[in-house]
XYZ file of C-alpha atoms in Angstrom:
61
model
C 0.000 0.000 0.000
C 1.406 3.375 -0.981
C 0.863 6.846 0.478
C 1.285 8.768 -2.794
C 1.233 12.173 -1.054
C 4.353 11.230 0.967
C 6.174 9.033 -1.553
C 9.851 10.049 -1.865
C 12.973 8.537 -3.431
C 16.429 8.937 -1.928
C 19.689 9.139 -3.830
C 20.897 5.874 -5.374
C 24.176 4.437 -4.074
C 26.405 1.471 -4.885
C 26.936 -1.437 -2.466
C 29.536 -4.220 -2.836
C 27.743 -6.961 -0.911
C 27.105 -9.641 -3.513
C 29.127 -12.858 -3.782
C 32.649 -12.346 -5.176
C 32.391 -8.600 -4.464
C 29.621 -7.985 -6.966
C 28.205 -4.471 -7.177
C 24.545 -3.538 -6.927
C 22.722 -0.224 -6.727
C 20.217 0.626 -3.983
C 17.799 3.531 -3.865
C 15.913 4.144 -0.634
C 12.233 5.045 -0.769
C 9.767 6.261 1.846
C 6.019 6.705 1.840
C 5.028 3.061 1.707
C 2.331 2.198 4.235
C 2.810 -1.573 4.064
C 4.294 -4.367 1.966
C 2.559 -7.749 2.078
C 3.936 -11.154 1.068
C 1.602 -14.149 1.144
C -0.879 -12.092 3.190
C 1.656 -11.144 5.909
C 3.013 -7.631 6.512
C 6.793 -7.603 5.900
C 7.261 -3.806 6.059
C 5.083 -1.258 7.807
C 5.622 2.526 7.692
C 9.094 2.109 6.128
C 10.293 -0.335 8.827
C 10.882 -4.106 8.547
C 8.555 -6.185 10.748
C 10.880 -9.194 10.933
C 8.318 -11.451 9.252
C 9.793 -13.378 6.303
C 7.125 -15.519 4.624
C 7.802 -17.334 1.411
C 10.660 -19.552 0.385
C 13.677 -19.638 -1.887
C 13.043 -21.343 -5.222
C 16.030 -22.954 -6.932
C 16.066 -24.541 -10.345
C 12.972 -25.427 -12.321
C 9.473 -25.188 -10.953
C-alpha cells in the first residue's frame, strides 16, 4: 500500500555486498504504508517487521 502524497525517493548508491564482491545499486524510498507477502506484513511505515514468509526457489518449478 502506498501513500502517494508522501512518496519520496532517496539518492541511489552502490553497495559491494554480492558474492565475489559484486556491485549492486540501492535507492531508498519512503512513503510506503505496508508491503505484504503471502498475506503477511513484511514492512510497515518504512520499517521491517521481521516477518519473512515465502521460500527460496532454486532450479525449475
